[in-house]
Amino acid sequence: MNINPPPDIPPEQSLIEYPSRFPIKVMGAHVEGFVEAIAIVARQFDPGFDAATIEQRPSKGGNYLGLTITVTATSREQLDELYRTLTTHPMVKVVL
């Protein structure tokens, strides 16, 4: 598996204009502390992140919890690092 970072995309070719509001879906086990842990990660990359804006959707069986966090994206590098941090977090199963 190749884990080289994608080549730099010139700003004029980016599909995202910065800064912009950017939603990210995060799924993990429905356990105590999951929402708070994701809020802490979000605040590391967006100091103005408000945990009250997190959308929550429990799975049908209630074992998993889907969250949508909306951060203020300021650069491709910021988003890449946020995705890396979320995907390696021990409480996270999937990031979209």
C-alpha atoms as a PDB file:
ATOM      1  CA  MET A   1       0.000   0.000   0.000  1.00  0.00           C
ATOM      2  CA  ASN A   2       1.389   3.374  -1.023  1.00  0.00           C
ATOM      3  CA  ILE A   3       1.042   6.034   1.681  1.00  0.00           C
ATOM      4  CA  ASN A   4       2.854   8.871  -0.056  1.00  0.00           C
ATOM      5  CA  PRO A   5       1.035  12.187   0.323  1.00  0.00           C
ATOM      6  CA  PRO A   6      -0.788  13.468  -2.738  1.00  0.00           C
ATOM      7  CA  PRO A   7       1.109  15.982  -4.849  1.00  0.00           C
ATOM      8  CA  ASP A   8       0.563  19.609  -3.955  1.00  0.00           C
ATOM      9  CA  ILE A   9      -2.433  21.075  -5.716  1.00  0.00           C
ATOM     10  CA  PRO A  10      -2.025  24.700  -6.753  1.00  0.00           C
ATOM     11  CA  PRO A  11      -4.673  26.925  -5.098  1.00  0.00           C
ATOM     12  CA  GLU A  12      -6.197  27.801  -8.448  1.00  0.00           C
ATOM     13  CA  GLN A  13      -6.896  24.083  -9.070  1.00  0.00           C
ATOM     14  CA  SER A  14      -8.345  23.381  -5.618  1.00  0.00           C
ATOM     15  CA  LEU A  15     -12.062  22.641  -5.429  1.00  0.00           C
ATOM     16  CA  ILE A  16     -12.191  24.297  -2.010  1.00  0.00           C
ATOM     17  CA  GLU A  17     -11.904  28.021  -1.414  1.00  0.00           C
ATOM     18  CA  TYR A  18     -10.170  28.888   1.842  1.00  0.00           C
ATOM     19  CA  PRO A  19     -11.273  29.761   4.394  1.00  0.00           C
ATOM     20  CA  SER A  20     -14.555  27.837   4.258  1.00  0.00           C
ATOM     21  CA  ARG A  21     -16.829  25.776   6.466  1.00  0.00           C
ATOM     22  CA  PHE A  22     -16.007  22.103   5.874  1.00  0.00           C
ATOM     23  CA  PRO A  23     -18.069  19.165   7.195  1.00  0.00           C
ATOM     24  CA  ILE A  24     -16.325  15.914   8.159  1.00  0.00           C
ATOM     25  CA  LYS A  25     -18.105  12.700   9.131  1.00  0.00           C
ATOM     26  CA  VAL A  26     -16.509  10.678  11.923  1.00  0.00           C
ATOM     27  CA  MET A  27     -17.741   7.282  13.098  1.00  0.00           C
ATOM     28  CA  GLY A  28     -16.801   5.357  16.195  1.00  0.00           C
ATOM     29  CA  ALA A  29     -18.124   3.194  18.989  1.00  0.00           C
ATOM     30  CA  HIS A  30     -20.998   4.761  20.928  1.00  0.00           C
ATOM     31  CA  VAL A  31     -19.033   5.135  24.160  1.00  0.00           C
ATOM     32  CA  GLU A  32     -18.728   7.810  26.810  1.00  0.00           C
ATOM     33  CA  GLY A  33     -16.145  10.431  25.875  1.00  0.00           C
ATOM     34  CA  PHE A  34     -16.254   9.897  22.092  1.00  0.00           C
ATOM     35  CA  VAL A  35     -17.951  13.207  21.264  1.00  0.00           C
ATOM     36  CA  GLU A  36     -15.676  15.121  23.626  1.00  0.00           C
ATOM     37  CA  ALA A  37     -12.544  13.473  22.195  1.00  0.00           C
ATOM     38  CA  ILE A  38     -13.515  14.450  18.643  1.00  0.00           C
ATOM     39  CA  ALA A  39     -14.306  18.012  19.775  1.00  0.00           C
ATOM     40  CA  ILE A  40     -10.817  18.273  21.286  1.00  0.00           C
ATOM     41  CA  VAL A  41      -9.228  17.162  17.999  1.00  0.00           C
ATOM     42  CA  ALA A  42     -11.393  19.598  16.023  1.00  0.00           C
ATOM     43  CA  ARG A  43     -10.348  22.484  18.304  1.00  0.00           C
ATOM     44  CA  GLN A  44      -6.658  21.669  17.711  1.00  0.00           C
ATOM     45  CA  PHE A  45      -7.177  22.532  14.036  1.00  0.00           C
ATOM     46  CA  ASP A  46      -9.947  25.135  14.368  1.00  0.00           C
ATOM     47  CA  PRO A  47      -9.612  27.080  17.662  1.00  0.00           C
ATOM     48  CA  GLY A  48     -13.070  28.585  17.112  1.00  0.00           C
ATOM     49  CA  PHE A  49     -14.749  25.169  16.796  1.00  0.00           C
ATOM     50  CA  ASP A  50     -17.978  24.970  18.805  1.00  0.00           C
ATOM     51  CA  ALA A  51     -18.748  21.476  20.136  1.00  0.00           C
ATOM     52  CA  ALA A  52     -22.446  22.433  20.315  1.00  0.00           C
ATOM     53  CA  THR A  53     -22.532  22.273  16.491  1.00  0.00           C
ATOM     54  CA  ILE A  54     -21.638  18.547  16.371  1.00  0.00           C
ATOM     55  CA  GLU A  55     -24.409  16.537  14.715  1.00  0.00           C
ATOM     56  CA  GLN A  56     -24.892  13.059  16.208  1.00  0.00           C
ATOM     57  CA  ARG A  57     -26.532   9.988  14.659  1.00  0.00           C
ATOM     58  CA  PRO A  58     -26.519   6.694  16.564  1.00  0.00           C
ATOM     59  CA  SER A  59     -26.517   3.487  14.522  1.00  0.00           C
ATOM     60  CA  LYS A  60     -29.683   1.401  14.349  1.00  0.00           C
ATOM     61  CA  GLY A  61     -28.361  -0.990  16.984  1.00  0.00           C
ATOM     62  CA  GLY A  62     -26.931   1.828  19.084  1.00  0.00           C
ATOM     63  CA  ASN A  63     -23.393   0.397  19.086  1.00  0.00           C
ATOM     64  CA  TYR A  64     -21.893   3.122  16.880  1.00  0.00           C
ATOM     65  CA  LEU A  65     -22.200   6.873  16.717  1.00  0.00           C
ATOM     66  CA  GLY A  66     -21.839   8.971  13.584  1.00  0.00           C
ATOM     67  CA  LEU A  67     -20.735  12.559  14.077  1.00  0.00           C
ATOM     68  CA  THR A  68     -20.569  15.443  11.655  1.00  0.00           C
ATOM     69  CA  ILE A  69     -18.110  18.128  12.675  1.00  0.00           C
ATOM     70  CA  THR A  70     -17.941  21.319  10.646  1.00  0.00           C
ATOM     71  CA  VAL A  71     -14.604  23.097  10.889  1.00  0.00           C
ATOM     72  CA  THR A  72     -13.300  26.281   9.329  1.00  0.00           C
ATOM     73  CA  ALA A  73     -10.818  25.006   6.756  1.00  0.00           C
ATOM     74  CA  THR A  74      -7.931  27.383   6.180  1.00  0.00           C
ATOM     75  CA  SER A  75      -5.679  25.258   3.943  1.00  0.00           C
ATOM     76  CA  ARG A  76      -5.246  21.885   2.279  1.00  0.00           C
ATOM     77  CA  GLU A  77      -2.434  21.126   4.746  1.00  0.00           C
ATOM     78  CA  GLN A  78      -4.722  21.813   7.715  1.00  0.00           C
ATOM     79  CA  LEU A  79      -7.410  19.469   6.359  1.00  0.00           C
ATOM     80  CA  ASP A  80      -4.894  16.731   5.505  1.00  0.00           C
ATOM     81  CA  GLU A  81      -3.447  16.862   9.016  1.00  0.00           C
ATOM     82  CA  LEU A  82      -6.923  16.895  10.598  1.00  0.00           C
ATOM     83  CA  TYR A  83      -7.909  13.787   8.589  1.00  0.00           C
ATOM     84  CA  ARG A  84      -4.635  12.072   9.586  1.00  0.00           C
ATOM     85  CA  THR A  85      -5.197  12.886  13.253  1.00  0.00           C
ATOM     86  CA  LEU A  86      -8.798  11.664  13.187  1.00  0.00           C
ATOM     87  CA  THR A  87      -8.057   8.431  11.300  1.00  0.00           C
ATOM     88  CA  THR A  88      -5.309   7.496  13.747  1.00  0.00           C
ATOM     89  CA  HIS A  89      -7.376   8.307  16.853  1.00  0.00           C
ATOM     90  CA  PRO A  90      -8.028   5.089  18.829  1.00  0.00           C
ATOM     91  CA  MET A  91     -11.763   5.829  19.233  1.00  0.00           C
ATOM     92  CA  VAL A  92     -12.384   6.439  15.502  1.00  0.00           C
ATOM     93  CA  LYS A  93     -13.436   3.689  13.084  1.00  0.00           C
ATOM     94  CA  VAL A  94     -14.082   5.706   9.875  1.00  0.00           C
ATOM     95  CA  VAL A  95     -13.573   9.280   8.651  1.00  0.00           C
ATOM     96  CA  LEU A  96     -15.336  10.591   5.533  1.00  0.00           C
END
